Coordinates of C-alpha atoms in Angstrom, one line a residue:
M7 CA 8.9 10.2 1.1
Y8 CA 4.5 11.3 1.0
Y9 CA 3.9 14.3 -0.2
L10 CA 0.2 16.2 -2.4
T11 CA 0.0 17.9 -5.1
K12 CA -3.1 19.5 -5.8
I13 CA -4.8 18.1 -9.5
E14 CA -7.1 19.7 -12.0
D15 CA -9.4 17.2 -14.6
T16 CA -12.6 16.4 -15.4
V17 CA -14.6 14.1 -13.4
R18 CA -17.5 11.4 -14.9
I19 CA -20.5 11.4 -12.3
P20 CA -22.5 8.6 -13.9
P21 CA -26.7 9.0 -13.4
Y22 CA -27.2 6.5 -11.6
K23 CA -25.1 8.6 -8.4
F24 CA -26.5 11.7 -9.1
E25 CA -28.7 11.2 -5.0
D26 CA -25.3 10.7 -3.6
P27 CA -23.9 13.7 -2.2
L28 CA -21.3 15.1 -4.9
E29 CA -17.8 15.4 -3.2
E30 CA -18.3 11.6 -2.0
V31 CA -19.2 10.6 -5.4
A32 CA -16.4 12.7 -7.2
I33 CA -13.5 11.1 -4.4
E34 CA -14.7 7.9 -5.5
T35 CA -14.8 7.8 -8.9
L36 CA -11.7 9.9 -8.4
N37 CA -9.3 7.6 -6.5
E38 CA -10.8 4.3 -8.8
T39 CA -9.5 6.6 -11.8
Y40 CA -5.8 7.1 -10.2
N41 CA -5.0 5.0 -7.4
G42 CA -2.1 3.4 -8.0
R43 CA -1.0 4.8 -10.9
L44 CA 2.7 6.1 -11.8
D45 CA 4.1 8.7 -12.6
K46 CA 7.5 9.1 -13.8
K47 CA 8.0 12.9 -12.1
L48 CA 5.1 13.0 -8.9
G49 CA 5.7 9.1 -8.2
L50 CA 2.6 6.5 -7.0
L51 CA -0.9 8.2 -6.3
V52 CA -1.9 6.6 -3.0
S53 CA -4.4 8.4 -2.6
V54 CA -7.2 11.5 -3.2
N55 CA -7.6 13.5 -0.2
N56 CA -10.5 16.0 -0.4
I57 CA -11.7 18.0 -3.6
E58 CA -11.2 21.2 -3.6
V59 CA -13.7 23.2 -6.1
I60 CA -16.4 21.4 -8.3
G61 CA -17.9 23.1 -11.0
E62 CA -21.2 23.1 -12.6
G63 CA -21.8 19.9 -14.3
K64 CA -22.6 19.4 -18.2
V65 CA -24.6 16.5 -19.2
I66 CA -23.7 15.0 -23.1
M67 CA -25.5 14.6 -25.3
G68 CA -26.2 10.8 -25.1
D69 CA -24.8 10.0 -22.1
G70 CA -26.6 11.2 -19.1
A71 CA -23.7 11.5 -17.2
A72 CA -22.9 14.9 -15.1
Y73 CA -19.0 15.7 -16.1
H74 CA -17.6 18.6 -13.6
E75 CA -14.0 20.4 -13.4
V76 CA -12.4 19.2 -10.3
V77 CA -9.7 20.7 -8.3
F78 CA -8.3 18.0 -5.5
N79 CA -5.3 16.9 -3.5
A80 CA -3.9 13.6 -3.6
V81 CA -1.4 12.3 -1.9
F82 CA 1.8 11.0 -3.8
F83 CA 4.6 8.5 -3.1
K84 CA 8.1 9.5 -4.4
P85 CA 11.2 7.6 -3.1
E86 CA 14.0 9.6 -3.3
L87 CA 18.0 8.7 -4.2
Y88 CA 19.3 8.6 -0.7
E89 CA 16.3 8.6 1.9
I90 CA 17.0 6.4 4.4
I91 CA 13.1 4.7 4.1
D92 CA 13.1 1.1 7.3
G93 CA 10.6 -0.8 5.4
E94 CA 9.9 -5.0 6.0
V95 CA 11.4 -8.3 3.8
I96 CA 8.7 -9.4 2.1
E97 CA 11.0 -12.5 0.3
I98 CA 14.4 -13.8 0.1
A99 CA 15.9 -14.9 -3.5
E100 CA 19.1 -16.0 -3.3
F101 CA 19.9 -12.9 -5.2
G102 CA 18.8 -10.5 -2.6
A103 CA 16.0 -9.8 -0.3
F104 CA 12.5 -7.9 -1.1
I105 CA 11.6 -5.2 0.8
R106 CA 8.0 -3.2 1.8
I107 CA 9.2 0.4 2.1
G108 CA 5.2 2.0 1.6
P109 CA 3.3 1.3 -1.7
M110 CA 6.2 0.2 -3.0
D111 CA 9.5 -2.8 -3.3
G112 CA 12.7 -2.5 -3.6
L113 CA 15.6 -4.6 -3.4
V114 CA 18.7 -4.9 -1.2
H115 CA 21.2 -7.3 -3.3
V116 CA 22.8 -9.8 -1.4
S117 CA 26.2 -7.7 -2.0
Q118 CA 24.3 -5.4 -0.1
V119 CA 23.2 -6.6 3.1
T120 CA 26.4 -6.8 5.1
D121 CA 30.7 -6.4 4.3
D122 CA 30.1 -10.6 5.4
Y123 CA 29.9 -13.6 2.5
I124 CA 26.4 -14.3 2.0
N125 CA 24.9 -17.5 1.3
Y126 CA 21.0 -18.2 0.5
D127 CA 20.0 -20.9 2.5
S128 CA 17.3 -22.7 0.3
K129 CA 14.8 -24.6 3.1
R130 CA 14.7 -21.3 5.7
G131 CA 14.4 -18.8 2.9
A132 CA 17.3 -17.5 4.4
L133 CA 19.8 -15.2 3.6
L134 CA 23.2 -16.2 6.4
A135 CA 26.3 -13.6 6.9
K136 CA 29.2 -16.2 7.1
E137 CA 31.1 -14.7 10.3
S138 CA 28.6 -12.3 11.9
K139 CA 26.1 -14.8 11.9
K140 CA 23.6 -12.1 10.8
T141 CA 20.4 -13.4 9.2
L142 CA 17.8 -11.9 6.9
E143 CA 14.6 -13.9 6.5
E144 CA 11.4 -12.7 5.4
G145 CA 9.5 -10.6 8.3
N146 CA 12.2 -8.7 9.7
F147 CA 12.0 -5.4 10.1
V148 CA 14.9 -3.3 8.1
R149 CA 16.0 0.1 7.5
A150 CA 18.3 0.7 4.1
R151 CA 19.3 3.9 1.8
I152 CA 17.5 3.6 -1.2
V153 CA 20.8 3.5 -4.0
A154 CA 19.2 3.6 -7.1
V155 CA 15.9 5.1 -8.7
S156 CA 13.6 4.1 -11.9
L157 CA 10.6 4.9 -11.7
K158 CA 9.7 3.4 -15.8
G159 CA 6.2 2.5 -16.8
K160 CA 2.6 2.9 -15.1
S161 CA 2.8 0.2 -12.1
T162 CA 4.5 -0.1 -9.5
K163 CA 5.8 -3.5 -10.9
E164 CA 7.8 -2.0 -13.6
T165 CA 9.6 0.0 -10.8
R166 CA 13.1 -0.9 -9.7
I167 CA 14.0 0.5 -6.6
G168 CA 17.9 -0.1 -6.0
L169 CA 18.0 -0.9 -1.9
T170 CA 21.8 -1.1 0.9
M171 CA 22.3 -1.9 4.1
R172 CA 25.7 -1.8 3.9
Q173 CA 26.2 1.5 5.8
P174 CA 26.4 2.7 9.5
N175 CA 22.9 2.5 10.8
L176 CA 21.1 0.5 8.9
G177 CA 20.2 -3.1 8.3
R178 CA 17.6 -4.9 10.2
F179 CA 17.1 -3.2 13.5
E180 CA 18.2 -6.4 15.7
W181 CA 21.9 -5.6 14.7
I182 CA 21.9 -1.4 14.8
E183 CA 20.5 -3.0 18.1
D184 CA 23.2 -5.0 19.3
E185 CA 25.8 -2.0 17.4
K186 CA 24.6 1.0 19.4
N187 CA 24.7 -1.8 22.1
K188 CA 28.1 -2.3 22.2
S189 CA 29.8 0.9 21.0
K190 CA 28.4 2.0 24.5
K191 CA 30.6 -0.3 26.3

């Protein structure tokens, strides 16, 4: 889920940028500082949107840069437990499929792909269902439910998002469409 949050901080404007528009430089600096930062409560900071307040700059002796108190809006992405998300399969492994959900990745373990027995085809890089003949490959688009979230550390590499596709109306988009068409008959 994406949401907007107000943050207060101080931004450092180097002297060589004094002639540039202050708000543009401040947003650029804040994005360089904060983008990709992970906060356990807020989630992943995706972008600094705009600045509501820029205070008067203060110069610190020996530095030469101006420091401005700012209040700005930032967009965060925080996966919520039981949220249904759409994503793209970016990698298939013997133990499951990695799904790109916005700026983060989640894992659908093989036990959570379908109710069917799953085989891993290393030549194709695909997961194959034995009875239903369903396949899951890199590049497929899927709908899944978040069943586990662990936002640890300061980067997305340390996060863990567990997904399932074993519930009605979840899975590869083609599987969902096939089920809808079967129920209409």
